[in-house]
CSV table of C-alpha atoms in Angstrom, one decimal:
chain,number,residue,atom,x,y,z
A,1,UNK,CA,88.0,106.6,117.6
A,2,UNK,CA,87.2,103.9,115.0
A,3,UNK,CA,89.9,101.4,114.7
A,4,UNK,CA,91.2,101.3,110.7
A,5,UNK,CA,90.5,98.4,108.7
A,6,UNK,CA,93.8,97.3,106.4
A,7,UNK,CA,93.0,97.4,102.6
A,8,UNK,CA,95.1,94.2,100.7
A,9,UNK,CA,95.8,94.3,97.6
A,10,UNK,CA,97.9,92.1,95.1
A,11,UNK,CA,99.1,92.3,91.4
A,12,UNK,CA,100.5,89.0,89.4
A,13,UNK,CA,103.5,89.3,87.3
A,14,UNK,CA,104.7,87.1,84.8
A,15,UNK,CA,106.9,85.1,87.7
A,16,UNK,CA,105.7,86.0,90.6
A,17,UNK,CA,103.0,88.3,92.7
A,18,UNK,CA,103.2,90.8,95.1
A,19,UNK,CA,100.3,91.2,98.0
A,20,UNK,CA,100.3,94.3,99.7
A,21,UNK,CA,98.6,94.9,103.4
A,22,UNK,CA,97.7,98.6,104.0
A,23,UNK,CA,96.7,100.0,107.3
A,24,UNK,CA,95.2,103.4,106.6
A,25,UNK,CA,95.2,105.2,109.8
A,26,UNK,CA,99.1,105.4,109.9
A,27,UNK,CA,100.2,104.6,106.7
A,28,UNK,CA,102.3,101.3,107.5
A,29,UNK,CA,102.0,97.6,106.2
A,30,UNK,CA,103.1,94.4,104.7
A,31,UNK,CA,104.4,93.8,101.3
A,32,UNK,CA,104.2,89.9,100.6
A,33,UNK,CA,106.5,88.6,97.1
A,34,UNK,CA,105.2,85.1,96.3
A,35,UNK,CA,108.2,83.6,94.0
A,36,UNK,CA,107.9,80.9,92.0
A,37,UNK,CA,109.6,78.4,93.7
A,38,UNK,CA,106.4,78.8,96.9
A,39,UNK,CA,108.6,80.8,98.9
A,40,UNK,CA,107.5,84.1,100.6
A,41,UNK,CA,109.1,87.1,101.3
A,42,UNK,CA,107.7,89.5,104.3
A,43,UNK,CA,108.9,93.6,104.3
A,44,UNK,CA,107.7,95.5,106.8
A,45,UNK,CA,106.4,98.8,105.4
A,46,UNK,CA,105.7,102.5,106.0
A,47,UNK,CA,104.0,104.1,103.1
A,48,UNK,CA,103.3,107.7,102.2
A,49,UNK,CA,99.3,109.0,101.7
A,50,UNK,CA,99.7,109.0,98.1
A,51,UNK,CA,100.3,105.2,98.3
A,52,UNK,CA,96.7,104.2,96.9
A,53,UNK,CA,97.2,106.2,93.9
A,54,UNK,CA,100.5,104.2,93.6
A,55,UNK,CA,98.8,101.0,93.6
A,56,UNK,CA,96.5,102.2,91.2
A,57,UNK,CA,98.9,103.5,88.8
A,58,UNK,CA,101.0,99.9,89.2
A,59,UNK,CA,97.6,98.3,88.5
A,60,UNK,CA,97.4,96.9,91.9
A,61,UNK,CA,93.8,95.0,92.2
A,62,UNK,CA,92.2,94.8,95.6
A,63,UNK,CA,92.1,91.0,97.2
A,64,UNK,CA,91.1,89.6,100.2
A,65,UNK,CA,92.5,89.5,103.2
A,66,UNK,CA,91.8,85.9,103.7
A,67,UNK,CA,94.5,85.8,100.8
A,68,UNK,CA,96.9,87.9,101.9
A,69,UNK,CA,96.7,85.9,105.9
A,70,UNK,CA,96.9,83.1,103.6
A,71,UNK,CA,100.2,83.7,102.4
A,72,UNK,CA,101.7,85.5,105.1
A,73,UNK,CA,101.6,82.2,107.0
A,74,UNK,CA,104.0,80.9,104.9
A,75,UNK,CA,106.4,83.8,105.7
């Protein structure tokens, strides 16, 4: 069996941004919240199967994962 590829994406509010790390096959991830101040703060996930449609509702945009590694480091 094919191992799944996470999907990232992020959307920026006025303050701050939120990345969000999605492993497909099971449904569990990262959610990232960059504050203003630099600081990051890590959750651990588990999302439903209708969390794609939730991004896309939130008007979530897809970013790399490059990005979202980037950040994480700073967690």
């Amino acid at each position: 069996m094919a191992k799944a590829i996470s999907q990232y994406f992020k959307r920026v509010f006025e303050d701050y941004q939120v990345l969000v790390m999605v492993n497909p096959a099971d449904y569990t991830g990262i959610e990232l919240i960059i504050h203003p101040d630099g600081s990051v703060e890590k959750t651990e996930m588990t999302f439903d199967e209708e969390i794609f449609e939730d991004l896309e509702v939130d008007e979530f945009q897809t970013c790399s994962p490059l990005e979202f590694q980037l950040q994480l480091a700073k967690a």
